[in-house]
Short mmCIF file of C-alpha atoms in Angstrom, two decimals:
data_model
loop_
_atom_site.label_atom_id
_atom_site.label_comp_id
_atom_site.label_asym_id
_atom_site.label_seq_id
_atom_site.Cartn_x
_atom_site.Cartn_y
_atom_site.Cartn_z
CA MET K 88 54.65 30.37 9.79
CA ASP K 89 57.73 28.20 10.02
CA ARG K 90 59.16 29.17 13.37
CA ALA K 91 62.60 28.14 12.23
CA GLY K 92 62.71 31.04 9.79
CA SER K 93 61.93 34.73 9.57
CA SER K 94 59.07 34.69 7.05
CA VAL K 95 55.92 36.37 8.26
CA ALA K 96 52.97 35.12 6.23
CA PRO K 97 51.91 33.71 2.84
CA GLY K 98 51.81 36.36 0.17
CA ARG K 99 54.16 38.41 -1.95
CA GLU K 100 57.52 39.61 -0.65
CA HIS K 101 58.61 43.03 -1.89
CA VAL K 102 62.20 44.25 -1.72
CA ILE K 103 61.95 48.03 -1.63
CA THR K 104 64.71 50.62 -1.81
CA LEU K 105 63.97 53.92 -0.10
CA PRO K 106 66.16 56.81 -1.29
CA GLY K 107 68.73 57.78 1.31
CA ARG K 108 67.59 55.01 3.66
CA GLY K 109 68.45 51.69 2.07
CA GLN K 110 66.71 48.45 1.23
CA THR K 111 64.01 46.66 3.21
CA ARG K 112 61.63 43.72 2.81
CA VAL K 113 57.85 43.98 3.03
CA TRP K 114 55.47 41.03 3.21
CA ASP K 115 52.15 41.64 1.45
CA SER K 116 49.13 39.42 2.14
CA PRO K 117 46.49 40.61 -0.34
CA GLY K 118 43.23 39.81 1.48
CA PRO K 119 39.83 39.94 -0.24
CA PRO K 120 39.17 42.32 -3.15
CA GLY K 121 38.62 45.91 -2.03
CA ALA K 122 39.74 45.20 1.54
CA ALA K 123 41.19 47.95 3.71
CA THR K 124 44.98 47.84 4.08
CA LEU K 125 46.65 47.32 7.46
CA VAL K 126 50.34 47.91 8.10
CA LEU K 127 51.56 46.08 11.21
CA LEU K 128 54.26 47.83 13.26
CA HIS K 129 56.06 45.76 15.88
CA GLY K 130 57.51 46.61 19.28
CA VAL K 131 61.10 47.35 20.25
CA THR K 132 63.48 44.32 20.24
CA LEU K 133 60.82 42.32 18.33
CA THR K 134 60.48 41.41 14.66
CA ALA K 135 57.38 41.38 12.49
CA ALA K 136 57.41 37.57 12.57
CA LEU K 137 57.57 37.46 16.35
CA ASN K 138 54.97 40.14 17.02
CA TRP K 139 52.46 39.40 14.26
CA SER K 140 52.74 35.93 12.69
CA GLY K 141 50.11 34.52 15.06
CA VAL K 142 47.44 37.01 13.95
CA ILE K 143 48.06 37.41 10.22
CA PRO K 144 46.15 34.29 9.06
CA ALA K 145 42.97 35.68 10.64
CA LEU K 146 43.58 39.30 9.63
CA ARG K 147 44.22 38.48 5.97
CA ARG K 148 40.76 36.95 5.63
CA ARG K 149 39.31 40.46 6.05
CA PHE K 150 42.15 42.86 5.22
CA ARG K 151 45.17 43.38 3.03
CA VAL K 152 48.06 43.05 5.47
CA LEU K 153 51.53 44.57 5.13
CA THR K 154 54.28 43.64 7.56
CA LEU K 155 57.87 44.80 7.84
CA ASP K 156 60.73 44.90 10.29
CA LEU K 157 61.33 48.43 11.55
CA PRO K 158 64.80 49.97 11.15
CA GLY K 159 67.55 48.26 13.10
CA HIS K 160 65.37 45.20 13.70
CA GLY K 161 65.54 41.84 11.89
CA ASP K 162 65.44 42.40 8.12
CA GLY K 163 64.63 46.10 8.44
CA LEU K 164 66.59 49.07 7.18
CA PRO K 165 70.05 49.39 8.73
CA GLY K 166 70.08 51.06 12.12
CA SER K 167 71.85 54.41 12.01
CA PRO K 168 72.18 56.83 14.93
CA PRO K 169 70.30 58.75 16.01
CA TYR K 170 67.29 56.42 15.91
CA ARG K 171 64.20 58.48 15.05
CA LEU K 172 60.64 57.23 15.27
CA GLU K 173 59.73 59.95 12.79
CA ASP K 174 61.98 58.22 10.25
CA CYS K 175 60.10 54.96 10.89
CA ALA K 176 56.80 56.68 10.09
CA ASP K 177 58.26 58.29 6.96
CA ASP K 178 59.63 54.91 5.85
CA VAL K 179 56.12 53.42 6.00
CA ALA K 180 54.80 56.31 3.93
CA GLY K 181 57.59 55.76 1.40
CA ILE K 182 56.79 52.04 1.19
CA ALA K 183 53.10 52.84 0.67
CA ALA K 184 54.01 55.16 -2.19
CA GLU K 185 56.20 52.47 -3.79
CA LEU K 186 53.31 49.99 -3.60
CA GLY K 187 50.72 52.46 -4.90
CA ILE K 188 48.75 52.53 -1.64
CA ASP K 189 47.00 55.81 -0.90
CA ARG K 190 45.14 54.86 2.32
CA LEU K 191 46.07 52.47 5.12
CA ILE K 192 45.52 51.76 8.80
CA PRO K 193 48.67 51.59 10.94
CA VAL K 194 48.40 48.88 13.61
CA GLY K 195 51.11 49.51 16.18
CA TYR K 196 52.23 47.45 19.17
CA SER K 197 54.17 49.17 21.97
CA MET K 198 56.91 51.12 20.12
CA GLY K 199 54.96 50.45 16.93
CA GLY K 200 52.04 52.29 18.54
CA LEU K 201 54.22 55.39 18.82
CA VAL K 202 55.14 55.06 15.14
CA ALA K 203 51.44 54.67 14.30
CA GLN K 204 50.65 57.89 16.16
CA LEU K 205 53.36 59.63 14.15
CA MET K 206 51.88 58.22 10.96
CA TRP K 207 48.73 60.25 11.64
CA ARG K 208 50.78 63.27 12.71
CA ARG K 209 53.08 63.32 9.65
CA HIS K 210 51.02 61.60 6.94
CA ARG K 211 47.37 62.38 7.61
CA GLU K 212 46.32 61.95 3.98
CA LEU K 213 47.60 58.36 4.10
CA THR K 214 46.20 57.38 7.51
CA ALA K 215 42.63 56.06 7.32
CA GLY K 216 42.46 54.85 10.93
CA LEU K 217 44.60 53.77 13.86
CA VAL K 218 44.93 50.67 16.02
CA LEU K 219 47.12 51.33 19.07
CA CYS K 220 48.07 48.24 21.12
CA CYS K 221 49.81 48.16 24.50
CA THR K 222 51.12 51.69 24.03
CA ALA K 223 50.88 55.21 25.45
CA ARG K 224 51.36 58.92 24.87
CA ASN K 225 54.76 58.68 26.53
CA VAL K 226 56.77 56.20 28.61
CA SER K 227 58.94 58.59 30.64
CA GLY K 228 56.54 60.37 32.94
CA SER K 229 57.73 59.67 36.48
CA PRO K 230 60.89 61.28 37.91
CA TRP K 231 62.84 58.01 37.94
CA GLU K 232 61.80 57.25 34.36
CA ARG K 233 62.94 60.70 33.26
CA SER K 234 66.25 60.18 35.06
CA ALA K 235 66.74 56.82 33.37
CA ALA K 236 65.92 58.37 29.99
CA LEU K 237 68.53 61.09 30.55
CA MET K 238 71.15 58.47 31.40
CA LEU K 239 70.39 56.23 28.44
CA PRO K 240 72.30 58.20 25.74
CA GLY K 241 75.47 58.03 27.82
CA VAL K 242 75.00 54.35 28.55
CA THR K 243 74.41 53.60 24.85
CA ALA K 244 77.47 55.62 23.79
CA ALA K 245 79.65 53.91 26.40
CA ALA K 246 78.38 50.46 25.39
CA ALA K 247 79.38 51.13 21.78
CA TRP K 248 83.02 51.28 22.89
CA ILE K 249 82.90 47.78 24.37
CA PRO K 250 83.74 45.23 21.64
CA ALA K 251 81.83 42.39 23.32
CA VAL K 252 78.59 44.41 23.23
CA HIS K 253 78.66 44.44 19.43
CA THR K 254 78.16 40.67 19.39
CA LEU K 255 75.08 40.72 21.65
CA GLY K 256 71.49 40.54 20.46
CA ALA K 257 68.38 42.34 21.65
CA ASP K 258 67.29 39.26 23.61
CA VAL K 259 69.54 40.55 26.41
CA VAL K 260 66.92 43.22 27.16
CA GLY K 261 63.93 41.90 25.19
CA ALA K 262 63.47 38.79 27.32
CA GLY K 263 61.85 40.98 29.96
CA LEU K 264 58.99 41.79 27.57
CA LEU K 265 57.76 38.20 27.53
CA ASP K 266 55.08 36.92 29.90
CA ARG K 267 56.39 34.89 32.80
CA GLY K 268 54.22 31.94 31.76
CA THR K 269 55.40 31.74 28.14
CA GLU K 270 55.89 28.12 27.08
CA PRO K 271 59.57 27.06 26.80
CA MET K 272 59.47 26.32 23.04
CA ALA K 273 57.73 29.61 22.27
CA ARG K 274 60.17 31.48 24.49
CA HIS K 275 63.15 29.83 22.79
CA TRP K 276 61.84 30.86 19.35
CA ALA K 277 61.09 34.40 20.59
CA LEU K 278 64.60 34.86 21.94
CA ALA K 279 66.05 33.59 18.66
CA GLN K 280 63.99 36.22 16.81
CA MET K 281 65.21 38.93 19.19
CA ARG K 282 68.83 37.91 18.56
CA ARG K 283 68.33 38.96 14.93
CA THR K 284 68.47 42.55 16.22
CA ARG K 285 71.72 43.95 17.61
CA LEU K 286 71.63 45.04 21.23
CA LEU K 287 73.08 48.43 20.30
CA ASP K 288 70.32 49.03 17.74
CA ALA K 289 67.69 48.03 20.29
CA MET K 290 69.20 50.41 22.85
CA ALA K 291 69.08 53.24 20.33
CA ALA K 292 65.42 52.45 19.64
CA VAL K 293 64.63 52.40 23.36
CA GLN K 294 66.27 55.81 23.63
CA ALA K 295 63.96 57.12 20.91
CA VAL K 296 60.95 55.62 22.68
CA CYS K 297 61.91 57.34 25.92
CA GLY K 298 62.04 60.70 24.13
CA PHE K 299 58.60 60.35 22.53
CA THR K 300 55.51 62.26 23.61
CA SER K 301 52.22 62.94 21.83
CA HIS K 302 50.59 64.83 24.71
CA GLU K 303 50.27 68.08 22.78
CA TRP K 304 48.62 66.71 19.66
CA ILE K 305 47.08 63.26 20.20
CA GLY K 306 43.77 64.89 21.13
CA SER K 307 43.45 66.15 17.56
CA VAL K 308 43.29 62.67 16.00
CA ASP K 309 40.34 62.69 13.61
CA VAL K 310 40.29 59.15 12.20
CA PRO K 311 38.58 56.03 13.62
CA THR K 312 40.84 54.71 16.37
CA SER K 313 40.96 51.56 18.46
CA VAL K 314 43.06 51.24 21.60
CA VAL K 315 43.90 47.71 22.78
CA ILE K 316 44.67 47.67 26.52
CA THR K 317 46.52 44.80 28.18
CA ARG K 318 45.14 44.62 31.71
CA HIS K 319 48.23 43.07 33.36
CA ASP K 320 50.99 44.83 31.46
CA ARG K 321 54.27 45.25 33.38
CA VAL K 322 56.04 47.18 30.60
CA VAL K 323 53.45 49.81 29.65
CA PRO K 324 51.23 50.22 32.74
CA PRO K 325 47.49 49.98 31.98
CA ARG K 326 46.93 53.42 33.51
CA ARG K 327 49.13 54.89 30.74
CA GLN K 328 47.21 52.98 28.10
CA TRP K 329 43.93 54.28 29.51
CA LYS K 330 45.26 57.85 29.47
CA LEU K 331 46.01 57.44 25.77
CA ALA K 332 42.50 56.14 25.15
CA ALA K 333 40.97 59.02 27.10
CA ALA K 334 42.93 61.52 25.02
CA VAL K 335 41.79 60.25 21.59
CA PRO K 336 38.33 61.59 20.70
CA GLY K 337 35.76 58.84 20.14
CA CYS K 338 38.21 55.96 20.24
CA VAL K 339 37.01 52.41 20.91
CA VAL K 340 38.70 50.58 23.79
CA HIS K 341 39.34 46.83 23.57
CA GLU K 342 40.60 45.24 26.79
CA ILE K 343 42.41 41.93 26.95
CA ASP K 344 43.62 39.79 29.84
CA GLY K 345 47.35 39.54 29.31
CA ASP K 346 50.78 41.00 29.82
CA HIS K 347 53.01 42.77 27.30
CA GLY K 348 53.79 39.45 25.62
CA VAL K 349 50.17 38.43 25.10
CA PHE K 350 50.78 38.07 21.35
CA LEU K 351 52.99 35.10 22.18
CA GLY K 352 51.48 33.81 25.41
CA ALA K 353 47.85 33.86 24.28
CA PRO K 354 47.79 34.31 20.49
CA ALA K 355 44.17 33.16 20.03
CA ARG K 356 42.92 35.63 22.63
CA PHE K 357 45.02 38.42 21.14
CA THR K 358 43.80 37.62 17.63
CA ALA K 359 40.13 37.77 18.65
CA VAL K 360 40.52 41.21 20.21
CA LEU K 361 42.75 42.56 17.44
CA LEU K 362 40.23 41.54 14.78
CA ARG K 363 37.54 43.57 16.54
CA ALA K 364 39.91 46.50 16.98
CA CYS K 365 40.86 46.54 13.31
CA ALA K 366 37.22 46.22 12.23
CA ALA K 367 36.32 49.24 14.37
CA ALA K 368 39.20 51.30 12.96
CA ALA K 369 38.09 50.36 9.44
CA GLY K 370 34.52 51.41 10.25
CA LYS K 371 33.18 47.85 10.14
CA ASP K 372 31.06 46.41 12.93
CA ALA K 373 32.27 49.10 15.29
CA PRO K 374 31.27 48.49 18.92
CA SER K 375 30.60 51.14 21.54
CA ARG K 376 33.50 53.10 23.01
CA SER K 377 34.67 50.43 25.46
CA ALA K 378 32.66 47.33 24.64
CA SER K 379 35.28 44.86 23.45
CA SER K 380 36.95 42.64 26.03
CA ALA K 381 38.55 39.21 26.29
#
């Protein structure tokens, strides 16, 4: 990928209009004939290019790969309050219908992992498997996290009245997602990608993330599932990621040495683990429950 631009990967670019939602772009890397279809769902403040461009060349050798910017991010659908993760899941289902896809595997990173869970919850006939990376059943469990989540709507509403805030990008908050050891050039490019998302849209998405929980239903997941756990994550604590894995019947755990920005800080290591995770979710070369590590 040309890091100066926003393209994600070689392949066809679709411009799709979803009724009542607007127009979005989807990048479609076809993969080998008959390959399973992955849809890659990025994290909050990120773009598809930032989160996934390092892994797509390897993934597309085995899978058809769809990538898109989620609403309010990059080239995604316009952000419109309130931000709903359920809408994100429904948008993916609408895109699949437009492209004639009847089965796919959502691969979600952080916030994208919450959207992937909702894909199974809301569109079970479409969801053939799940790959859940650096994510959890909820992110507002402790008392101070719940307090912060309760304050966030007021903070977001107040910020919207400050003209200067409208000119700010998501890099203001997204920079904290990157590993401390990220190389300067990679960090510069990452922050430029984050600036393609408005800070106010990112704050609305964070608010939606804070309100998410799958505790009551995640144990009913009945499709092959991989959970990728980042051992040194400062954003989504590993204990939360392990609780998600423990709640999903028969899931395969894939551990990786890295922080929340491992996709940027160690792309080769992330790619190797993600390939195994996707293969397991597709029912190919599936390892034992917690055998994959890097």
